[in-house]
Coordinates of C-alpha atoms in Angstrom, one line a residue:
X123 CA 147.3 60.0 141.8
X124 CA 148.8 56.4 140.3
X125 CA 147.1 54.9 137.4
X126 CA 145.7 52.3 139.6
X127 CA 144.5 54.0 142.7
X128 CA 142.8 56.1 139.5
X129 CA 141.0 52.8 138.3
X130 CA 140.2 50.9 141.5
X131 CA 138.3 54.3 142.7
X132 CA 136.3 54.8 139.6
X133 CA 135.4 50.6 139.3
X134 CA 134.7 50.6 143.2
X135 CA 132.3 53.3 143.3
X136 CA 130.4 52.3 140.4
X137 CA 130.6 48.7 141.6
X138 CA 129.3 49.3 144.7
X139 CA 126.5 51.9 143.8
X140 CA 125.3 49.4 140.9
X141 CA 124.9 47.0 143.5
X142 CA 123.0 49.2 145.8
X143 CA 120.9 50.8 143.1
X144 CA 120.4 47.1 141.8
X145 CA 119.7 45.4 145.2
X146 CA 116.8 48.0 146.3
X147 CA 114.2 46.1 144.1
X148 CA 114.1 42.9 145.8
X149 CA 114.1 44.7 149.3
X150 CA 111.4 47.0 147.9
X151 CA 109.5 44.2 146.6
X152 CA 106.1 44.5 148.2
X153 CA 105.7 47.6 147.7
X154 CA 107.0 47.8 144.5
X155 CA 104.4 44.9 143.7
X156 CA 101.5 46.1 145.1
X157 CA 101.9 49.4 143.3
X158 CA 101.5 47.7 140.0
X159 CA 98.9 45.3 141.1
X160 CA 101.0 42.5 141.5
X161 CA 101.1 39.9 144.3
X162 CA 103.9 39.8 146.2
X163 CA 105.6 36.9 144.4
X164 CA 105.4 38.5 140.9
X165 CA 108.8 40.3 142.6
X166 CA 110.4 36.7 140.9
X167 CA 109.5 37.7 137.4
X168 CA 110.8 41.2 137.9
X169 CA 114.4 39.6 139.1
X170 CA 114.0 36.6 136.5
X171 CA 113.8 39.7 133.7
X172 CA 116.7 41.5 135.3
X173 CA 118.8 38.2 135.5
X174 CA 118.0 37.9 131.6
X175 CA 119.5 41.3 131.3
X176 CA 122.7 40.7 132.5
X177 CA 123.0 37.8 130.6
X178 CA 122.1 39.7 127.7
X179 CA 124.6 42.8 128.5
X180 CA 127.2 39.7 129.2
X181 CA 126.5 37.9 125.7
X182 CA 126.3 40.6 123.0
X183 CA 127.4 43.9 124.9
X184 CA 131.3 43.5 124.1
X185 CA 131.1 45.8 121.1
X186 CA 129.7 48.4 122.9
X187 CA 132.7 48.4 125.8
X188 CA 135.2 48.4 122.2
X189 CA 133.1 51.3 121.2
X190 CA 132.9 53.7 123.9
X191 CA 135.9 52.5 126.5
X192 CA 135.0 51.1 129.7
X193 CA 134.3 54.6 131.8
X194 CA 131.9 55.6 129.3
X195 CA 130.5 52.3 129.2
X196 CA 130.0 52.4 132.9
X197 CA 128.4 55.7 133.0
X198 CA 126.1 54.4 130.1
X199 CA 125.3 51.2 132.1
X200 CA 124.3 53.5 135.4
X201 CA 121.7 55.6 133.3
X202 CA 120.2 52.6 132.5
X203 CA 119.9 51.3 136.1
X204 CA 118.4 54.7 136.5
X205 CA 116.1 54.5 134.1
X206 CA 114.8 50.9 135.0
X207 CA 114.1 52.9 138.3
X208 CA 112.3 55.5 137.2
X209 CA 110.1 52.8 135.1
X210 CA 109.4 50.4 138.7
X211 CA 108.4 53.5 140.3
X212 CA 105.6 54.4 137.7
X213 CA 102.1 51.6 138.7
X214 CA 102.3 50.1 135.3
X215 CA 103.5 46.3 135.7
X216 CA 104.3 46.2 132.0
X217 CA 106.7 49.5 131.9
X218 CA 107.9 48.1 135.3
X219 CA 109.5 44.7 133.6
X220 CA 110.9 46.7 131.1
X221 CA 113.0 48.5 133.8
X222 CA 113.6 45.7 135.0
X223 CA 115.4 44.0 132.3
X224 CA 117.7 48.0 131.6
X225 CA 118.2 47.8 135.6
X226 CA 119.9 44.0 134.7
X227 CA 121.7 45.0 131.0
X228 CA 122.9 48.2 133.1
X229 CA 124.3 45.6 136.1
X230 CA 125.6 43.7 133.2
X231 CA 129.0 45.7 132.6
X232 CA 130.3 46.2 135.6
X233 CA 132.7 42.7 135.5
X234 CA 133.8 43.2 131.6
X235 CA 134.5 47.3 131.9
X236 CA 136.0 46.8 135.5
X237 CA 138.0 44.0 134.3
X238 CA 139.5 46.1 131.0
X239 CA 140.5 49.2 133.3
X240 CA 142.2 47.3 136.4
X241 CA 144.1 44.7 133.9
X242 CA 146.3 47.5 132.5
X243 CA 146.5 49.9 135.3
X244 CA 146.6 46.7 138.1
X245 CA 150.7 46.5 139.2
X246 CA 150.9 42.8 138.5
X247 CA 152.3 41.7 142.2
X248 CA 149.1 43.2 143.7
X249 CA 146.6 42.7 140.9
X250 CA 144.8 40.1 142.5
X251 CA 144.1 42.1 145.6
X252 CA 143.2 45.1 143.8
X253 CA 140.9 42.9 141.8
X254 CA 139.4 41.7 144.8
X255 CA 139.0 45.0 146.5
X256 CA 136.9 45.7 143.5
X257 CA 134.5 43.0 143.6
X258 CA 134.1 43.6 146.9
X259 CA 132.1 46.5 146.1
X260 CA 129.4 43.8 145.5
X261 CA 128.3 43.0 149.5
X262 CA 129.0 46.7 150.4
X263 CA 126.6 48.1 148.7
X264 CA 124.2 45.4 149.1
X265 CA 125.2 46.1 153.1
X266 CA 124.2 50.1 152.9
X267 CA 121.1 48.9 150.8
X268 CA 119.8 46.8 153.4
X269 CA 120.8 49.4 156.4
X270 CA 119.3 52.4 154.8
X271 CA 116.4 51.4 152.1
X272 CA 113.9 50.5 155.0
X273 CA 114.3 53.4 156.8
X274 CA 114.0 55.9 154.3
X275 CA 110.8 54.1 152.9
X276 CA 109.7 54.7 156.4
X277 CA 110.7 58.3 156.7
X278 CA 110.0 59.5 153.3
X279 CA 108.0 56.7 151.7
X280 CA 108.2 54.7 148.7
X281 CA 108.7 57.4 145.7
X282 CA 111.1 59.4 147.4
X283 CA 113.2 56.6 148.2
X284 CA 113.1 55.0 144.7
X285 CA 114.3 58.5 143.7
X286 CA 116.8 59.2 146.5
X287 CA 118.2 56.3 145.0
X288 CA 118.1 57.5 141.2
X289 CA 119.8 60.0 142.1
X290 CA 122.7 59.0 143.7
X291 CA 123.0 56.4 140.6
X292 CA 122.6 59.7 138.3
X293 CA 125.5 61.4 140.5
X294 CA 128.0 58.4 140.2
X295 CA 128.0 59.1 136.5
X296 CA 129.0 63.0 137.1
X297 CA 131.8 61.8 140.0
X298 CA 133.1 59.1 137.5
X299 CA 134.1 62.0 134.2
X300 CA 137.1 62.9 135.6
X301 CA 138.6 59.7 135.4
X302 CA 137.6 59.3 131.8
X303 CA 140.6 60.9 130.3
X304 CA 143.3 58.6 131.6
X305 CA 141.3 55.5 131.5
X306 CA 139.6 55.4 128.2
X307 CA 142.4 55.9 125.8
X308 CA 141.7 52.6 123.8
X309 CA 138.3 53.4 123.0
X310 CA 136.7 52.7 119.3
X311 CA 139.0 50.8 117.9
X312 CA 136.8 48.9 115.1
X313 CA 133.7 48.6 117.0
X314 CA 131.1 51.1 114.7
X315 CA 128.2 47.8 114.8
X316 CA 128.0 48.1 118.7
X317 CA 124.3 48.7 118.1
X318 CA 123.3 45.6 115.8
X319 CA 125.4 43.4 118.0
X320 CA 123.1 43.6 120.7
X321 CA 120.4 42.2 118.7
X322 CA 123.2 39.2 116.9
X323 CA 122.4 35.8 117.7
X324 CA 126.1 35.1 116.6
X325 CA 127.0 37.2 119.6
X326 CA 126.3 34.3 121.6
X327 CA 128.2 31.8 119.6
X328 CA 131.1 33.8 119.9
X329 CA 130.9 34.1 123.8
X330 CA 131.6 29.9 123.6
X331 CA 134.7 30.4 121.2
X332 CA 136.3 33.3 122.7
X333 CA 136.8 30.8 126.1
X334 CA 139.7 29.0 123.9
X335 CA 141.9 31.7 123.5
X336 CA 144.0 29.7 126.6
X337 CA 143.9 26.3 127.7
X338 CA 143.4 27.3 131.5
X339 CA 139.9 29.1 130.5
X340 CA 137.7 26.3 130.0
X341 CA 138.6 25.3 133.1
X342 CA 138.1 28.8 135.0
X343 CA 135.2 29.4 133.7
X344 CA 133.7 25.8 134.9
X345 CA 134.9 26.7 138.4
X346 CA 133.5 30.1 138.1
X347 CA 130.1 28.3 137.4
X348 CA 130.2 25.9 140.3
X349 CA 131.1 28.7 142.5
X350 CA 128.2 30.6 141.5
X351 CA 125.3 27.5 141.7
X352 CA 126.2 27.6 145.8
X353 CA 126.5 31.1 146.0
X354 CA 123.3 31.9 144.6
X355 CA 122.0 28.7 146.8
X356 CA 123.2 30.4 150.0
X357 CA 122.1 34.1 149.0
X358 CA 119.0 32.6 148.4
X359 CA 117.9 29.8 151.0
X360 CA 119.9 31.0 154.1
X361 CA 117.3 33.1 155.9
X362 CA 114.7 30.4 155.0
X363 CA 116.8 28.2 156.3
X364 CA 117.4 29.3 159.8
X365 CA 114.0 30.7 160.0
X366 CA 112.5 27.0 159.1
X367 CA 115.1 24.6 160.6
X368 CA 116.3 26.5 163.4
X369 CA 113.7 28.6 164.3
X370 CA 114.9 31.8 164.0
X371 CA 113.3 35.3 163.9
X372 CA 112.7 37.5 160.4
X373 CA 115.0 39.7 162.3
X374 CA 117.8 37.3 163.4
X375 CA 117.7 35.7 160.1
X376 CA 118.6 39.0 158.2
X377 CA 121.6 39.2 160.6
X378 CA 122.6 35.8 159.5
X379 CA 122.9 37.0 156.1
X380 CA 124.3 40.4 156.6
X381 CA 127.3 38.7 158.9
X382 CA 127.7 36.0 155.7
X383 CA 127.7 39.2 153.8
X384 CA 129.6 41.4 155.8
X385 CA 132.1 38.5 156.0
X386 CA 132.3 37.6 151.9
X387 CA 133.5 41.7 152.1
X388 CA 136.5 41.5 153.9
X389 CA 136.7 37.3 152.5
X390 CA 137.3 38.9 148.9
X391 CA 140.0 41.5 150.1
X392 CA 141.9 38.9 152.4
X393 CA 141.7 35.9 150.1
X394 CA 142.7 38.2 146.7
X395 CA 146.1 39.5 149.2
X396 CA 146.7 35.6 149.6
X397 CA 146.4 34.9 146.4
X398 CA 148.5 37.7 145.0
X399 CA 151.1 35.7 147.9
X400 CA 150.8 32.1 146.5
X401 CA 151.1 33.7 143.0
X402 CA 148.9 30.7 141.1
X403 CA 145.4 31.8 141.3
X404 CA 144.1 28.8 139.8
X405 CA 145.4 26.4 142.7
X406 CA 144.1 29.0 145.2
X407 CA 141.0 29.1 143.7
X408 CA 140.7 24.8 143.8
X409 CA 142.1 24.9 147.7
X410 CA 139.2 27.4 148.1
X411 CA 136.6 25.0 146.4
X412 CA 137.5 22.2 148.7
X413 CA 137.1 24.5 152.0
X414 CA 133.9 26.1 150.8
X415 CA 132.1 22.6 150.3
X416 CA 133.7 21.7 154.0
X417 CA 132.8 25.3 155.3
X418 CA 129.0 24.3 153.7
X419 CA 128.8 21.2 155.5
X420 CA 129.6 22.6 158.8
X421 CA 127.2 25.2 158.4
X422 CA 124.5 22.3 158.0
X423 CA 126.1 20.1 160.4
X424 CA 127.4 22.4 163.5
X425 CA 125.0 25.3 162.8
X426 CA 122.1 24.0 164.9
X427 CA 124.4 23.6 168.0
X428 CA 123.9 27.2 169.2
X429 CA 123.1 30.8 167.6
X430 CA 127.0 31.5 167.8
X431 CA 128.1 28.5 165.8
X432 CA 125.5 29.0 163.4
X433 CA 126.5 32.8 162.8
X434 CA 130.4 31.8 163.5
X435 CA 129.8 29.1 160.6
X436 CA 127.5 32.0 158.0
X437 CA 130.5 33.9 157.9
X438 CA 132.6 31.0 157.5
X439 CA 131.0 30.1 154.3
X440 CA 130.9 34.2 153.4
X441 CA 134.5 34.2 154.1
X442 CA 135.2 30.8 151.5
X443 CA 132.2 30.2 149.3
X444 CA 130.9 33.6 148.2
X445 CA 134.7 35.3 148.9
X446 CA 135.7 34.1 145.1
X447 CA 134.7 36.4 143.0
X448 CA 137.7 39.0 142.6
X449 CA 140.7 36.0 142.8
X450 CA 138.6 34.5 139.7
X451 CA 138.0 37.4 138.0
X452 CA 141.7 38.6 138.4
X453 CA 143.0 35.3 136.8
X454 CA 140.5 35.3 134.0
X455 CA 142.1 39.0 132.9
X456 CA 145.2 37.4 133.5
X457 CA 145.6 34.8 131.1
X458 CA 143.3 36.5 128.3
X459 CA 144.9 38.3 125.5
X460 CA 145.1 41.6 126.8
X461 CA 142.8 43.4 123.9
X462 CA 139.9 40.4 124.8
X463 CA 139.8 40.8 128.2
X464 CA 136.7 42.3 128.4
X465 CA 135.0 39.7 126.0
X466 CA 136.4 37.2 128.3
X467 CA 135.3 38.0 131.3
X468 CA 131.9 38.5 130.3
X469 CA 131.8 34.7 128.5
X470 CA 133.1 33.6 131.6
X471 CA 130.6 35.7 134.1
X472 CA 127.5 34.7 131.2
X473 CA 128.5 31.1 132.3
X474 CA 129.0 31.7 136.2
X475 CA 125.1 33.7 136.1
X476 CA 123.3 30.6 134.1
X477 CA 125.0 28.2 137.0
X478 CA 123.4 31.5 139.7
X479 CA 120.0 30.9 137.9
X480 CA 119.9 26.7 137.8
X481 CA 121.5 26.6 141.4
X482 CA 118.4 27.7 143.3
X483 CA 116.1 26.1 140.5
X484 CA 117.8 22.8 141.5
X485 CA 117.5 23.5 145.5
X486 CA 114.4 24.2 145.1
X487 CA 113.8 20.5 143.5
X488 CA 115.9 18.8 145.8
X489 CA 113.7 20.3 148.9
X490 CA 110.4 19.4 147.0
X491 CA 111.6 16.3 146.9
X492 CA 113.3 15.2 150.5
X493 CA 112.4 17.9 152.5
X494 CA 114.9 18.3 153.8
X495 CA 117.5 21.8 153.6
X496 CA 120.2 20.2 154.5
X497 CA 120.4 17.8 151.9
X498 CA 120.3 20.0 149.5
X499 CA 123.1 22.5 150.6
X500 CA 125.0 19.2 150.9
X501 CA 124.6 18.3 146.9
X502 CA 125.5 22.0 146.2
X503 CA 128.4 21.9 148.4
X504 CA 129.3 18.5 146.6
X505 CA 128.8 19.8 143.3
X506 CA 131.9 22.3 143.8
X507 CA 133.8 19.9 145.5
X508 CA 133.5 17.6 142.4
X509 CA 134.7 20.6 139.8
X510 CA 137.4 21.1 142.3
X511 CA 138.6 18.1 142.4
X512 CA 138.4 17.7 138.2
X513 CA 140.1 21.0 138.3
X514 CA 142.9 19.1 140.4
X515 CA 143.4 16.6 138.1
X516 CA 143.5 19.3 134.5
X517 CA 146.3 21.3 136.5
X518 CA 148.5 18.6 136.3
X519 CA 148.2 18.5 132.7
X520 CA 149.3 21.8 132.7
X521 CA 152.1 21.3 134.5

């Protein structure tokens, strides 16, 4: 088969099973918790550890992709989601947050190795769409987590689940060597100090620098960031949302979020083919900013009219505000030097998941503090609108 239909099959099924592997310890929370002793909210420290992972894996784990190539570096970053597994599914809290922090390191990789394989087999007048194609992996397999966890829990129990799950993560790796040979060829090219590099403090100084290497980076990257503060505001705050303002069900609220999901999936694929038509991701990606704040405010504004404008408006804002992530990630690959482009995109994704982890932070604030939701989805909203608008005005220094 083509180089490329060779690299988006290998990145899509690891993206998407990292996800689903990832994604079944928040919906296995309670149980997972009460296993270890925990009350149910100690499932925030597990995903606070797991959020530090990937930052970690996104700060200091570049040498490592160097060393090993980015198939091997994505088969090494699934045996550690599995093994974070296996550690949850033992009743020790303490062995349980150290999987919890391999489960996020192993997350970590998928954006830098993903990005290093498409961005030399991608043909550049579809690049953005097969970038996007990619990343939509993301909401898929969060969509097959949330259809089949629960009922396998309830068919087989706990364990068996969390192993069911280990197990496809452990098979991925097998169904992934045969693409090794074509797709690795650049592999250890200076990178012998992989190992101390994930302990170097300097690592993270470098992650700063690296985002000069072009003039347009800076500015991506900020985007990227302001993207990801609503994003992680919606994943996070929707159900509550509709459950506390509109009075929706547990039940009816999940659907809410799986259409926003459902419609950030085919939002990725659609808005990467657009982008690939425009051909200046960075302009598409400032539109975008503008019509996810507007898409926001309707969902706050129109969304309490009736159940059908308030799931017609979720997958509005799936569509626009959580659709980015594969136009972004395509441009960042773009524009770096083509033997960085892993170290890039993990600067800039290190930036876009410490905006993921103040966004809700900040929510959370802003609702302690008016009471009111909607407020607060309307400063978020504002937010991106602001960087897109400061993004308008640095293009035109660019010419």
């Amino acid at each position: 088969m083509p180089l490329w239909v060779s690299a988006l099959a290998a990145t899509l099924l690891v993206q998407t099973v990292s996800s689903f592997a990832s994604l079944a310890v928040p919906l296995l929370g309670p149980p997972l918790m009460a296993r270890a002793g925990l009350p149910p909210e100690g499932i925030g420290v597990v995903s606070a550890l797991t959020s530090a992972g990937i930052c970690w894996c996104l700060a200091c784990g570049g040498p490592m992709l160097g060393h090993y190539g980015p198939v091997r570096t994505l088969q090494i970053a699934l045996a550690c989601i599995a093994l974070g597994l296996v550690a949850l599914s033992q009743p020790v809290a303490a062995l349980g947050l150290l999987g919890a922090l391999a489960i996020g390191f192993g997350t970590g990789h998928n954006t830098p190795a993903g990005s290093q394989i498409l961005i030399r087999a991608a043909p550049p007048r579809h690049r953005t769409l097969i970038f996007s194609i990619k990343q939509a992996g993301v909401p898929a397999g969060g969509a097959l987590a949330g259809l089949v966890l629960a009922p396998l829990v309830m068919w087989l129990g706990l364990s068996a689940t969390l192993w069911a799950v280990i197990g496809v993560t452990l098979l991925t790796i097998l169904l992934v060597q045969p693409f090794r040979p074509r797709l690795d060829q650049d592999r250890g090219a200076g990178q012998a100090g992989w190992a101390r590099a994930l302990l170097s403090v300097a690592m993270l100084a470098r992650s700063t620098r690296i985002l000069g290497e072009h003039p347009t980076l800076p500015l991506l990257t900020a985007l990227g960031a302001s993207f990801s503060v609503l994003q992680s505001c919606l994943m996070a705050f929707t159900a509550t949302y509709a459950v506390t303002r509109h009075g929706a069900s547990l039940a009816e609220a999940g659907l809410i979020v799986a259409v926003m999901q459902g419609a950030s999936m085919v939002g990725r694929i659609a808005l990467g083919w657009l982008a690939d038509r425009m051909g200046q991701a960075l302009r598409h990606l400032v539109i975008q900013a503008f019509i996810s704040a507007l898409a926001v405010a309707m969902l706050v504004t129109l969304g309490g009219e009736s159940r059908w404008a308030l799931h017609g408006c979720a997958a509005l804002v799936g569509i626009t505000a959580i659709g980015w992530n594969g136009v972004h990630i395509a441009e960042l690959a773009r524009v770096a030097p083509l033997h960085l482009v892993g170290d890039v995109t993990s600067a800039a994704s290190l930036f876009g998941f410490a905006g993921s982890i103040c966004g809700p932070l900040v929510f959370t604030a802003l609702v302690a503090w008016s009471g009111s939701y909607e407020l607060a989805f309307l400063v978020m909203a504002a937010q991106l609108a602001a960087f897109g608008a400061a993004g308008l005005l640095m293009m035109r220094r660019f010419g």
